[in-house]
């Protein structure tokens, strides 16, 4: 039995394809609706599974091709995050057999596939690959900077997470490590190339540059909706990071930042001396940003893809507190009022200070000086921006009026 699956997000198609093949179906996939129409004519599948929202051509056009152009009764299952009642009604009016809303269980998709076209003779229900996975509406890239993480990298936690959570692509950035970190990362990627990328920097450039390069690299992936970064030691765990993703996909926020605020029901631990310095630094940061941020320096943040360039295009002034620079860039680009609407600080359920942290107490003290550097640098940029604006207005004001002549 042949199944044709069409979805512009490859991370959605991979677990679907593998699981259906395990069950005995012959599966063909494509990320293009136009290519899907060609494949339908070529392979004549027994079932078509198609998304609605795709960039070049809507999945509705695939349905029209099958029902109106070809005038055939091939079963069609819609698998989409589009919950517009008008679209759903239109799909059924055109003759789709099933409409499933993301997120949903992969197991349910397989069960409905069997209901529509039956189970293959080679149906193997004992297979477990991706069996309990939830197919998400969104796809997320996660940048993980690594410097000498050979002994600390929790490889099993990362692999277990991507096996149970579809729609995630991890990008490990090797920041010129002197130990065997690169080999550990390459071993971690083997067999998981669709879900894990290793970006290798030959020279150590610091965490800020490693994150920046990783974010810009992941921004090139067209099927990713959101991109974030996370510390390699998982002081913020992956479950908490997934909660940040859920917040950004269900709100209008452009950036959701984790916050290590001590409160009832949360497991937040810090060294006492580090906590005092942290409180001092955060006070200065709030003065610089003119925002009531409780914790800008948490190593877990998620960004809407359309603010990646503003946040990461230019190199950062400092190595450790680039988070402050990100928020300052957003403020300068969009204005303070708009920036406050775009940024969300979300308390974490758990954060543990991991042994072997690369940030020493001496570095923490240096940060105070780096904050002064940020304040001066971005104050200068704001001044330059104002002068450029005034200069442009002056030029426009003094330009002669030119009549527009239609050719």
mmCIF file of C-alpha atoms in Angstrom:
data_model
loop_
_atom_site.group_PDB
_atom_site.id
_atom_site.type_symbol
_atom_site.label_atom_id
_atom_site.label_comp_id
_atom_site.label_asym_id
_atom_site.label_seq_id
_atom_site.Cartn_x
_atom_site.Cartn_y
_atom_site.Cartn_z
ATOM 1 C CA UNK A 1 0.000 0.000 0.000
ATOM 2 C CA UNK A 2 1.431 3.342 -1.090
ATOM 3 C CA UNK A 3 1.268 6.568 0.943
ATOM 4 C CA UNK A 4 2.242 10.018 -0.351
ATOM 5 C CA UNK A 5 3.004 12.530 2.441
ATOM 6 C CA UNK A 6 3.393 16.249 1.654
ATOM 7 C CA UNK A 7 4.545 18.809 4.242
ATOM 8 C CA UNK A 8 6.928 21.746 3.887
ATOM 9 C CA UNK A 9 8.591 20.865 7.210
ATOM 10 C CA UNK A 10 11.012 17.983 6.819
ATOM 11 C CA UNK A 11 11.165 17.448 10.584
ATOM 12 C CA UNK A 12 7.470 16.525 10.477
ATOM 13 C CA UNK A 13 7.872 14.106 7.572
ATOM 14 C CA UNK A 14 10.821 12.105 8.932
ATOM 15 C CA UNK A 15 9.142 10.399 11.931
ATOM 16 C CA UNK A 16 5.931 9.961 9.912
ATOM 17 C CA UNK A 17 7.793 8.257 7.067
ATOM 18 C CA UNK A 18 9.844 5.990 9.338
ATOM 19 C CA UNK A 19 6.857 4.892 11.427
ATOM 20 C CA UNK A 20 4.606 4.171 8.433
ATOM 21 C CA UNK A 21 7.390 2.184 6.752
ATOM 22 C CA UNK A 22 7.831 0.169 9.943
ATOM 23 C CA UNK A 23 4.142 -0.693 9.745
ATOM 24 C CA UNK A 24 4.620 -2.000 6.205
ATOM 25 C CA UNK A 25 3.484 0.921 4.032
ATOM 26 C CA UNK A 26 5.431 2.121 0.999
ATOM 27 C CA UNK A 27 5.978 5.816 1.712
ATOM 28 C CA UNK A 28 7.004 8.709 -0.549
ATOM 29 C CA UNK A 29 7.490 12.205 0.886
ATOM 30 C CA UNK A 30 8.071 15.713 -0.431
ATOM 31 C CA UNK A 31 8.266 19.208 1.068
ATOM 32 C CA UNK A 32 6.683 20.833 -2.023
ATOM 33 C CA UNK A 33 2.982 20.861 -2.904
ATOM 34 C CA UNK A 34 3.814 21.229 -6.612
ATOM 35 C CA UNK A 35 6.160 18.256 -6.451
ATOM 36 C CA UNK A 36 3.462 16.401 -4.545
ATOM 37 C CA UNK A 37 1.043 16.890 -7.451
ATOM 38 C CA UNK A 38 3.654 15.458 -9.841
ATOM 39 C CA UNK A 39 4.304 12.502 -7.557
ATOM 40 C CA UNK A 40 0.584 11.789 -7.235
ATOM 41 C CA UNK A 41 0.297 11.417 -10.998
ATOM 42 C CA UNK A 42 3.459 9.312 -11.129
ATOM 43 C CA UNK A 43 3.014 6.801 -8.287
ATOM 44 C CA UNK A 44 -0.803 6.784 -7.938
ATOM 45 C CA UNK A 45 -0.798 6.343 -4.129
ATOM 46 C CA UNK A 46 -3.492 4.649 -2.065
ATOM 47 C CA UNK A 47 -3.496 7.543 0.437
ATOM 48 C CA UNK A 48 -2.377 11.178 0.390
ATOM 49 C CA UNK A 49 -1.420 12.922 3.629
ATOM 50 C CA UNK A 50 -1.013 16.659 3.063
ATOM 51 C CA UNK A 51 -0.468 19.876 5.034
ATOM 52 C CA UNK A 52 -2.497 23.021 4.239
ATOM 53 C CA UNK A 53 -0.092 25.905 4.881
ATOM 54 C CA UNK A 54 2.887 25.594 2.541
ATOM 55 C CA UNK A 55 4.937 28.468 1.075
ATOM 56 C CA UNK A 56 4.587 28.173 -2.691
ATOM 57 C CA UNK A 57 1.270 26.353 -3.072
ATOM 58 C CA UNK A 58 -1.421 25.475 -0.530
ATOM 59 C CA UNK A 59 -2.331 21.891 0.239
ATOM 60 C CA UNK A 60 -5.843 22.801 -0.918
ATOM 61 C CA UNK A 61 -4.460 22.872 -4.476
ATOM 62 C CA UNK A 62 -3.306 19.279 -4.040
ATOM 63 C CA UNK A 63 -6.822 18.324 -2.963
ATOM 64 C CA UNK A 64 -8.325 20.140 -5.979
ATOM 65 C CA UNK A 65 -5.924 18.337 -8.313
ATOM 66 C CA UNK A 66 -6.986 14.943 -6.970
ATOM 67 C CA UNK A 67 -10.712 15.576 -6.709
ATOM 68 C CA UNK A 68 -11.384 18.000 -9.581
ATOM 69 C CA UNK A 69 -8.600 17.656 -12.155
ATOM 70 C CA UNK A 70 -8.084 13.904 -11.857
ATOM 71 C CA UNK A 71 -11.585 13.207 -10.538
ATOM 72 C CA UNK A 72 -10.463 10.235 -8.419
ATOM 73 C CA UNK A 73 -11.567 9.037 -4.989
ATOM 74 C CA UNK A 74 -8.089 8.424 -3.511
ATOM 75 C CA UNK A 75 -8.387 8.893 0.287
ATOM 76 C CA UNK A 76 -6.968 12.226 1.488
ATOM 77 C CA UNK A 77 -5.935 13.021 5.054
ATOM 78 C CA UNK A 78 -5.180 16.630 6.016
ATOM 79 C CA UNK A 79 -2.479 17.014 8.670
ATOM 80 C CA UNK A 80 -2.265 20.716 9.527
ATOM 81 C CA UNK A 81 -1.912 23.360 12.194
ATOM 82 C CA UNK A 82 -4.515 25.467 10.387
ATOM 83 C CA UNK A 83 -7.602 25.623 12.608
ATOM 84 C CA UNK A 84 -9.579 28.107 10.483
ATOM 85 C CA UNK A 85 -13.157 26.774 10.320
ATOM 86 C CA UNK A 86 -13.590 28.146 6.798
ATOM 87 C CA UNK A 87 -10.531 26.241 5.551
ATOM 88 C CA UNK A 88 -11.620 23.043 7.297
ATOM 89 C CA UNK A 89 -15.112 23.327 5.787
ATOM 90 C CA UNK A 90 -13.641 24.000 2.339
ATOM 91 C CA UNK A 91 -11.418 20.942 2.625
ATOM 92 C CA UNK A 92 -14.363 18.683 3.441
ATOM 93 C CA UNK A 93 -16.469 20.281 0.704
ATOM 94 C CA UNK A 94 -13.709 19.345 -1.745
ATOM 95 C CA UNK A 95 -13.865 15.767 -0.539
ATOM 96 C CA UNK A 96 -11.105 15.135 2.002
ATOM 97 C CA UNK A 97 -11.666 12.058 4.151
ATOM 98 C CA UNK A 98 -10.032 13.221 7.372
ATOM 99 C CA UNK A 99 -8.711 16.456 8.901
ATOM 100 C CA UNK A 100 -6.275 16.199 11.819
ATOM 101 C CA UNK A 101 -5.031 19.261 13.695
ATOM 102 C CA UNK A 102 -1.419 19.537 14.855
ATOM 103 C CA UNK A 103 -0.088 18.870 17.409
ATOM 104 C CA UNK A 104 -1.247 15.264 17.499
ATOM 105 C CA UNK A 105 -0.017 11.792 18.292
ATOM 106 C CA UNK A 106 1.843 9.919 15.557
ATOM 107 C CA UNK A 107 0.157 6.781 16.835
ATOM 108 C CA UNK A 108 -3.231 8.365 16.067
ATOM 109 C CA UNK A 109 -2.111 9.231 12.515
ATOM 110 C CA UNK A 110 -1.130 5.600 11.974
ATOM 111 C CA UNK A 111 -4.444 4.357 13.392
ATOM 112 C CA UNK A 112 -6.426 6.623 11.067
ATOM 113 C CA UNK A 113 -4.268 5.553 8.139
ATOM 114 C CA UNK A 114 -5.228 1.940 8.822
ATOM 115 C CA UNK A 115 -8.892 2.962 9.052
ATOM 116 C CA UNK A 116 -8.770 4.671 5.639
ATOM 117 C CA UNK A 117 -6.801 2.117 3.606
ATOM 118 C CA UNK A 118 -6.351 -0.899 5.865
ATOM 119 C CA UNK A 119 -3.230 -2.441 7.367
ATOM 120 C CA UNK A 120 -0.450 -3.879 5.206
ATOM 121 C CA UNK A 121 0.139 -7.632 5.344
ATOM 122 C CA UNK A 122 3.580 -6.956 6.821
ATOM 123 C CA UNK A 123 2.116 -4.792 9.606
ATOM 124 C CA UNK A 124 4.609 -4.953 12.500
ATOM 125 C CA UNK A 125 3.077 -3.456 15.635
ATOM 126 C CA UNK A 126 6.050 -4.420 17.778
ATOM 127 C CA UNK A 127 8.294 -1.725 16.355
ATOM 128 C CA UNK A 128 8.901 1.198 18.692
ATOM 129 C CA UNK A 129 10.666 3.862 16.614
ATOM 130 C CA UNK A 130 8.810 7.179 17.035
ATOM 131 C CA UNK A 131 5.752 5.242 18.223
ATOM 132 C CA UNK A 132 4.950 7.668 21.052
ATOM 133 C CA UNK A 133 6.028 10.858 19.267
ATOM 134 C CA UNK A 134 3.764 13.898 19.000
ATOM 135 C CA UNK A 135 3.798 15.612 15.597
ATOM 136 C CA UNK A 136 4.130 19.303 16.391
ATOM 137 C CA UNK A 137 2.745 22.289 14.538
ATOM 138 C CA UNK A 138 6.107 24.095 14.728
ATOM 139 C CA UNK A 139 9.735 23.218 14.037
ATOM 140 C CA UNK A 140 12.487 24.512 16.308
ATOM 141 C CA UNK A 141 16.240 24.911 15.975
ATOM 142 C CA UNK A 142 18.336 24.849 19.152
ATOM 143 C CA UNK A 143 21.919 26.144 19.224
ATOM 144 C CA UNK A 144 24.161 24.590 21.898
ATOM 145 C CA UNK A 145 27.614 26.221 22.255
ATOM 146 C CA UNK A 146 30.336 23.775 23.340
ATOM 147 C CA UNK A 147 33.850 24.450 24.586
ATOM 148 C CA UNK A 148 35.778 21.536 26.117
ATOM 149 C CA UNK A 149 32.554 19.657 26.893
ATOM 150 C CA UNK A 150 33.987 16.163 26.335
ATOM 151 C CA UNK A 151 33.336 15.064 29.925
ATOM 152 C CA UNK A 152 30.227 17.150 30.691
ATOM 153 C CA UNK A 153 28.101 16.678 27.589
ATOM 154 C CA UNK A 154 24.938 14.776 28.496
ATOM 155 C CA UNK A 155 24.614 12.996 25.151
ATOM 156 C CA UNK A 156 21.882 10.574 26.266
ATOM 157 C CA UNK A 157 19.594 13.380 27.422
ATOM 158 C CA UNK A 158 19.858 15.127 24.052
ATOM 159 C CA UNK A 159 19.252 11.976 21.988
ATOM 160 C CA UNK A 160 16.341 10.854 24.165
ATOM 161 C CA UNK A 161 14.727 14.277 23.800
ATOM 162 C CA UNK A 162 14.836 14.388 19.981
ATOM 163 C CA UNK A 163 13.530 10.812 19.812
ATOM 164 C CA UNK A 164 10.471 11.724 21.890
ATOM 165 C CA UNK A 165 9.910 15.271 20.631
ATOM 166 C CA UNK A 166 9.428 15.779 16.917
ATOM 167 C CA UNK A 167 10.130 19.104 15.264
ATOM 168 C CA UNK A 168 13.477 19.760 16.952
ATOM 169 C CA UNK A 169 16.849 20.201 15.224
ATOM 170 C CA UNK A 170 19.891 20.559 17.492
ATOM 171 C CA UNK A 171 22.940 22.515 16.338
ATOM 172 C CA UNK A 172 26.040 21.891 18.460
ATOM 173 C CA UNK A 173 28.680 24.585 17.918
ATOM 174 C CA UNK A 174 32.198 23.413 18.727
ATOM 175 C CA UNK A 175 33.931 26.606 19.847
ATOM 176 C CA UNK A 176 37.526 25.608 19.090
ATOM 177 C CA UNK A 177 37.639 23.013 21.867
ATOM 178 C CA UNK A 178 41.084 21.717 22.914
ATOM 179 C CA UNK A 179 39.794 18.318 24.079
ATOM 180 C CA UNK A 180 37.819 15.658 22.138
ATOM 181 C CA UNK A 181 34.534 17.601 22.111
ATOM 182 C CA UNK A 182 34.359 17.626 18.306
ATOM 183 C CA UNK A 183 34.687 13.840 18.129
ATOM 184 C CA UNK A 184 32.018 13.411 20.820
ATOM 185 C CA UNK A 185 29.672 15.659 18.844
ATOM 186 C CA UNK A 186 30.318 13.860 15.549
ATOM 187 C CA UNK A 187 29.621 10.524 17.257
ATOM 188 C CA UNK A 188 26.407 11.996 18.669
ATOM 189 C CA UNK A 189 25.322 13.041 15.167
ATOM 190 C CA UNK A 190 25.887 9.651 13.501
ATOM 191 C CA UNK A 191 22.554 8.204 12.428
ATOM 192 C CA UNK A 192 20.761 11.397 13.437
ATOM 193 C CA UNK A 193 21.931 13.697 10.649
ATOM 194 C CA UNK A 194 18.385 14.972 10.001
ATOM 195 C CA UNK A 195 18.056 16.142 13.602
ATOM 196 C CA UNK A 196 21.589 17.112 14.635
ATOM 197 C CA UNK A 197 24.096 19.509 13.058
ATOM 198 C CA UNK A 198 27.689 20.019 14.202
ATOM 199 C CA UNK A 199 29.063 23.484 13.387
ATOM 200 C CA UNK A 200 32.822 23.524 13.916
ATOM 201 C CA UNK A 201 34.759 26.720 14.704
ATOM 202 C CA UNK A 202 38.489 26.092 14.339
ATOM 203 C CA UNK A 203 39.397 28.856 16.799
ATOM 204 C CA UNK A 204 37.851 29.626 20.175
ATOM 205 C CA UNK A 205 35.810 32.818 19.804
ATOM 206 C CA UNK A 206 33.882 32.712 23.073
ATOM 207 C CA UNK A 207 30.289 31.820 23.853
ATOM 208 C CA UNK A 208 28.834 34.983 22.314
ATOM 209 C CA UNK A 209 30.378 34.356 18.913
ATOM 210 C CA UNK A 210 29.601 30.621 19.023
ATOM 211 C CA UNK A 211 25.930 31.341 19.691
ATOM 212 C CA UNK A 212 25.818 34.087 17.060
ATOM 213 C CA UNK A 213 27.299 31.891 14.319
ATOM 214 C CA UNK A 214 25.046 29.001 15.268
ATOM 215 C CA UNK A 215 21.903 31.159 15.234
ATOM 216 C CA UNK A 216 22.739 32.616 11.813
ATOM 217 C CA UNK A 217 23.497 29.132 10.470
ATOM 218 C CA UNK A 218 20.186 27.723 11.700
ATOM 219 C CA UNK A 219 18.305 30.744 10.299
ATOM 220 C CA UNK A 220 19.129 29.396 6.834
ATOM 221 C CA UNK A 221 16.861 26.387 7.471
ATOM 222 C CA UNK A 222 13.593 27.391 5.820
ATOM 223 C CA UNK A 223 11.472 24.841 7.693
ATOM 224 C CA UNK A 224 12.300 26.226 11.160
ATOM 225 C CA UNK A 225 9.769 28.553 12.795
ATOM 226 C CA UNK A 226 11.739 29.414 15.931
ATOM 227 C CA UNK A 227 15.418 29.263 16.875
ATOM 228 C CA UNK A 228 16.896 29.407 20.366
ATOM 229 C CA UNK A 229 19.976 28.588 22.368
ATOM 230 C CA UNK A 230 20.667 26.456 25.403
ATOM 231 C CA UNK A 231 23.714 25.724 27.590
ATOM 232 C CA UNK A 232 25.463 22.413 26.898
ATOM 233 C CA UNK A 233 25.499 21.470 30.598
ATOM 234 C CA UNK A 234 21.665 21.507 30.623
ATOM 235 C CA UNK A 235 21.555 23.639 33.772
ATOM 236 C CA UNK A 236 18.219 24.521 32.185
ATOM 237 C CA UNK A 237 16.752 21.204 31.109
ATOM 238 C CA UNK A 238 15.122 20.429 27.777
ATOM 239 C CA UNK A 239 11.630 20.112 29.266
ATOM 240 C CA UNK A 240 11.821 23.702 30.528
ATOM 241 C CA UNK A 241 13.108 24.815 27.122
ATOM 242 C CA UNK A 242 10.108 23.145 25.487
ATOM 243 C CA UNK A 243 7.875 25.209 27.794
ATOM 244 C CA UNK A 244 9.520 28.381 26.436
ATOM 245 C CA UNK A 245 8.725 27.171 22.914
ATOM 246 C CA UNK A 246 5.088 26.553 23.833
ATOM 247 C CA UNK A 247 4.850 30.129 25.102
ATOM 248 C CA UNK A 248 6.278 31.748 21.967
ATOM 249 C CA UNK A 249 4.098 29.687 19.617
ATOM 250 C CA UNK A 250 0.872 30.546 21.474
ATOM 251 C CA UNK A 251 1.510 34.291 21.973
ATOM 252 C CA UNK A 252 2.665 37.351 20.033
ATOM 253 C CA UNK A 253 6.033 37.487 21.804
ATOM 254 C CA UNK A 254 9.115 37.531 19.565
ATOM 255 C CA UNK A 255 11.595 36.487 22.266
ATOM 256 C CA UNK A 256 10.923 34.330 25.323
ATOM 257 C CA UNK A 257 13.761 34.211 27.853
ATOM 258 C CA UNK A 258 14.084 31.784 30.731
ATOM 259 C CA UNK A 259 14.385 33.291 34.196
ATOM 260 C CA UNK A 260 16.040 31.691 37.236
ATOM 261 C CA UNK A 261 13.747 33.288 39.798
ATOM 262 C CA UNK A 262 13.643 31.463 43.148
ATOM 263 C CA UNK A 263 10.057 30.703 44.055
ATOM 264 C CA UNK A 264 7.807 28.032 45.551
ATOM 265 C CA UNK A 265 7.728 24.867 43.450
ATOM 266 C CA UNK A 266 10.934 25.629 41.520
ATOM 267 C CA UNK A 267 14.324 23.968 41.934
ATOM 268 C CA UNK A 268 16.728 26.900 41.503
ATOM 269 C CA UNK A 269 20.199 26.590 43.042
ATOM 270 C CA UNK A 270 23.131 29.020 42.885
ATOM 271 C CA UNK A 271 26.360 29.481 44.820
ATOM 272 C CA UNK A 272 25.817 32.159 47.503
ATOM 273 C CA UNK A 273 28.670 34.443 46.330
ATOM 274 C CA UNK A 274 27.551 34.091 42.729
ATOM 275 C CA UNK A 275 24.013 34.993 43.777
ATOM 276 C CA UNK A 276 25.152 38.288 45.360
ATOM 277 C CA UNK A 277 27.148 39.278 42.267
ATOM 278 C CA UNK A 278 24.240 38.225 40.053
ATOM 279 C CA UNK A 279 21.829 40.509 41.926
ATOM 280 C CA UNK A 280 24.264 43.434 41.568
ATOM 281 C CA UNK A 281 24.731 42.815 37.848
ATOM 282 C CA UNK A 282 21.003 42.487 37.250
ATOM 283 C CA UNK A 283 20.381 45.831 38.969
ATOM 284 C CA UNK A 284 22.850 47.543 36.606
ATOM 285 C CA UNK A 285 21.341 45.761 33.610
ATOM 286 C CA UNK A 286 17.842 46.996 34.440
ATOM 287 C CA UNK A 287 19.200 50.551 34.495
ATOM 288 C CA UNK A 288 20.863 50.104 31.103
ATOM 289 C CA UNK A 289 17.889 48.424 29.415
ATOM 290 C CA UNK A 290 15.247 50.555 31.147
ATOM 291 C CA UNK A 291 13.287 47.308 31.579
ATOM 292 C CA UNK A 292 12.385 45.444 34.753
ATOM 293 C CA UNK A 293 14.212 42.257 33.753
ATOM 294 C CA UNK A 294 14.856 39.902 36.654
ATOM 295 C CA UNK A 295 17.368 37.695 34.841
ATOM 296 C CA UNK A 296 18.798 38.488 31.410
ATOM 297 C CA UNK A 297 21.676 35.999 31.663
ATOM 298 C CA UNK A 298 19.800 32.698 31.745
ATOM 299 C CA UNK A 299 21.263 30.471 29.007
ATOM 300 C CA UNK A 300 17.872 29.464 27.601
ATOM 301 C CA UNK A 301 16.121 31.709 25.083
ATOM 302 C CA UNK A 302 13.858 31.189 22.072
ATOM 303 C CA UNK A 303 13.436 33.650 19.187
ATOM 304 C CA UNK A 304 10.882 34.101 16.438
ATOM 305 C CA UNK A 305 12.756 33.688 13.191
ATOM 306 C CA UNK A 306 11.993 37.208 11.969
ATOM 307 C CA UNK A 307 14.087 38.859 14.725
ATOM 308 C CA UNK A 308 17.208 36.713 14.248
ATOM 309 C CA UNK A 309 18.946 39.158 11.908
ATOM 310 C CA UNK A 310 18.347 42.165 14.168
ATOM 311 C CA UNK A 311 19.609 40.214 17.166
ATOM 312 C CA UNK A 312 22.608 38.388 15.717
ATOM 313 C CA UNK A 313 23.771 39.970 12.447
ATOM 314 C CA UNK A 314 26.604 42.026 14.005
ATOM 315 C CA UNK A 315 29.336 40.744 16.321
ATOM 316 C CA UNK A 316 28.807 41.348 20.026
ATOM 317 C CA UNK A 317 30.892 43.819 22.013
ATOM 318 C CA UNK A 318 31.265 41.473 24.993
ATOM 319 C CA UNK A 319 31.873 37.752 25.388
ATOM 320 C CA UNK A 320 29.632 36.789 28.304
ATOM 321 C CA UNK A 321 26.755 39.277 28.530
ATOM 322 C CA UNK A 322 25.737 39.317 24.892
ATOM 323 C CA UNK A 323 22.155 38.672 26.089
ATOM 324 C CA UNK A 324 22.033 42.273 27.270
ATOM 325 C CA UNK A 325 23.234 43.405 23.850
ATOM 326 C CA UNK A 326 20.459 41.410 22.175
ATOM 327 C CA UNK A 327 17.796 43.169 24.221
ATOM 328 C CA UNK A 328 19.492 46.523 23.619
ATOM 329 C CA UNK A 329 19.511 45.897 19.856
ATOM 330 C CA UNK A 330 15.819 45.017 19.917
ATOM 331 C CA UNK A 331 15.104 48.207 21.871
ATOM 332 C CA UNK A 332 17.073 50.421 19.463
ATOM 333 C CA UNK A 333 15.497 48.781 16.396
ATOM 334 C CA UNK A 334 11.853 48.709 17.505
ATOM 335 C CA UNK A 335 11.730 51.343 20.244
ATOM 336 C CA UNK A 336 11.419 50.776 23.999
ATOM 337 C CA UNK A 337 7.610 50.535 24.102
ATOM 338 C CA UNK A 338 7.444 47.970 21.290
ATOM 339 C CA UNK A 339 10.396 46.016 22.693
ATOM 340 C CA UNK A 340 8.593 45.601 26.017
ATOM 341 C CA UNK A 341 5.662 44.051 24.143
ATOM 342 C CA UNK A 342 7.939 41.696 22.198
ATOM 343 C CA UNK A 343 9.986 40.333 25.114
ATOM 344 C CA UNK A 344 8.790 37.835 27.682
ATOM 345 C CA UNK A 345 10.622 36.601 30.766
ATOM 346 C CA UNK A 346 9.361 33.160 31.826
ATOM 347 C CA UNK A 347 10.330 31.577 35.171
ATOM 348 C CA UNK A 348 11.940 28.141 34.921
ATOM 349 C CA UNK A 349 10.885 25.123 36.948
ATOM 350 C CA UNK A 350 14.491 24.001 37.373
ATOM 351 C CA UNK A 351 17.980 25.468 37.096
ATOM 352 C CA UNK A 352 21.088 23.918 38.611
ATOM 353 C CA UNK A 353 24.560 25.463 38.661
ATOM 354 C CA UNK A 354 26.632 22.742 36.982
ATOM 355 C CA UNK A 355 30.137 21.847 38.162
ATOM 356 C CA UNK A 356 32.875 22.922 35.756
ATOM 357 C CA UNK A 357 31.168 26.139 34.659
ATOM 358 C CA UNK A 358 33.356 28.159 32.283
ATOM 359 C CA UNK A 359 32.340 31.440 33.990
ATOM 360 C CA UNK A 360 34.561 32.041 37.041
ATOM 361 C CA UNK A 361 33.967 34.446 39.921
ATOM 362 C CA UNK A 362 36.727 36.644 38.457
ATOM 363 C CA UNK A 363 34.833 36.740 35.155
ATOM 364 C CA UNK A 364 31.655 37.710 37.018
ATOM 365 C CA UNK A 365 33.400 40.757 38.482
ATOM 366 C CA UNK A 366 34.738 41.725 35.037
ATOM 367 C CA UNK A 367 31.173 41.765 33.768
ATOM 368 C CA UNK A 368 30.502 45.011 35.618
ATOM 369 C CA UNK A 369 33.121 46.704 33.429
ATOM 370 C CA UNK A 370 31.679 45.064 30.321
ATOM 371 C CA UNK A 371 28.267 46.483 31.176
ATOM 372 C CA UNK A 372 29.791 49.952 31.115
ATOM 373 C CA UNK A 373 31.227 49.126 27.694
ATOM 374 C CA UNK A 374 27.774 48.093 26.435
ATOM 375 C CA UNK A 375 26.149 51.230 27.832
ATOM 376 C CA UNK A 376 28.719 53.435 26.089
ATOM 377 C CA UNK A 377 28.734 51.534 22.761
ATOM 378 C CA UNK A 378 24.963 51.421 22.327
ATOM 379 C CA UNK A 379 24.520 54.978 23.580
ATOM 380 C CA UNK A 380 26.860 56.032 20.770
ATOM 381 C CA UNK A 381 24.879 53.980 18.262
ATOM 382 C CA UNK A 382 21.675 55.639 19.388
ATOM 383 C CA UNK A 383 23.268 59.079 18.961
ATOM 384 C CA UNK A 384 24.526 58.182 15.482
ATOM 385 C CA UNK A 385 21.110 56.860 14.542
ATOM 386 C CA UNK A 386 19.437 60.100 15.620
ATOM 387 C CA UNK A 387 21.946 62.201 13.659
ATOM 388 C CA UNK A 388 21.430 60.061 10.543
ATOM 389 C CA UNK A 389 17.660 60.428 10.848
ATOM 390 C CA UNK A 390 17.901 64.231 11.244
ATOM 391 C CA UNK A 391 20.339 64.417 8.328
ATOM 392 C CA UNK A 392 18.035 62.359 6.085
ATOM 393 C CA UNK A 393 15.054 64.536 7.016
ATOM 394 C CA UNK A 394 17.077 67.637 6.190
ATOM 395 C CA UNK A 395 18.053 66.261 2.776
ATOM 396 C CA UNK A 396 14.448 65.339 2.002
ATOM 397 C CA UNK A 397 13.234 68.762 3.109
ATOM 398 C CA UNK A 398 15.707 70.592 0.846
ATOM 399 C CA UNK A 399 15.177 68.389 -2.225
ATOM 400 C CA UNK A 400 13.266 69.978 -5.151
ATOM 401 C CA UNK A 401 9.858 68.524 -5.961
ATOM 402 C CA UNK A 402 10.030 66.243 -9.013
ATOM 403 C CA UNK A 403 6.865 65.476 -10.945
ATOM 404 C CA UNK A 404 6.151 61.783 -11.515
ATOM 405 C CA UNK A 405 5.606 61.140 -15.234
ATOM 406 C CA UNK A 406 3.948 57.947 -16.329
ATOM 407 C CA UNK A 407 5.875 56.169 -19.036
#
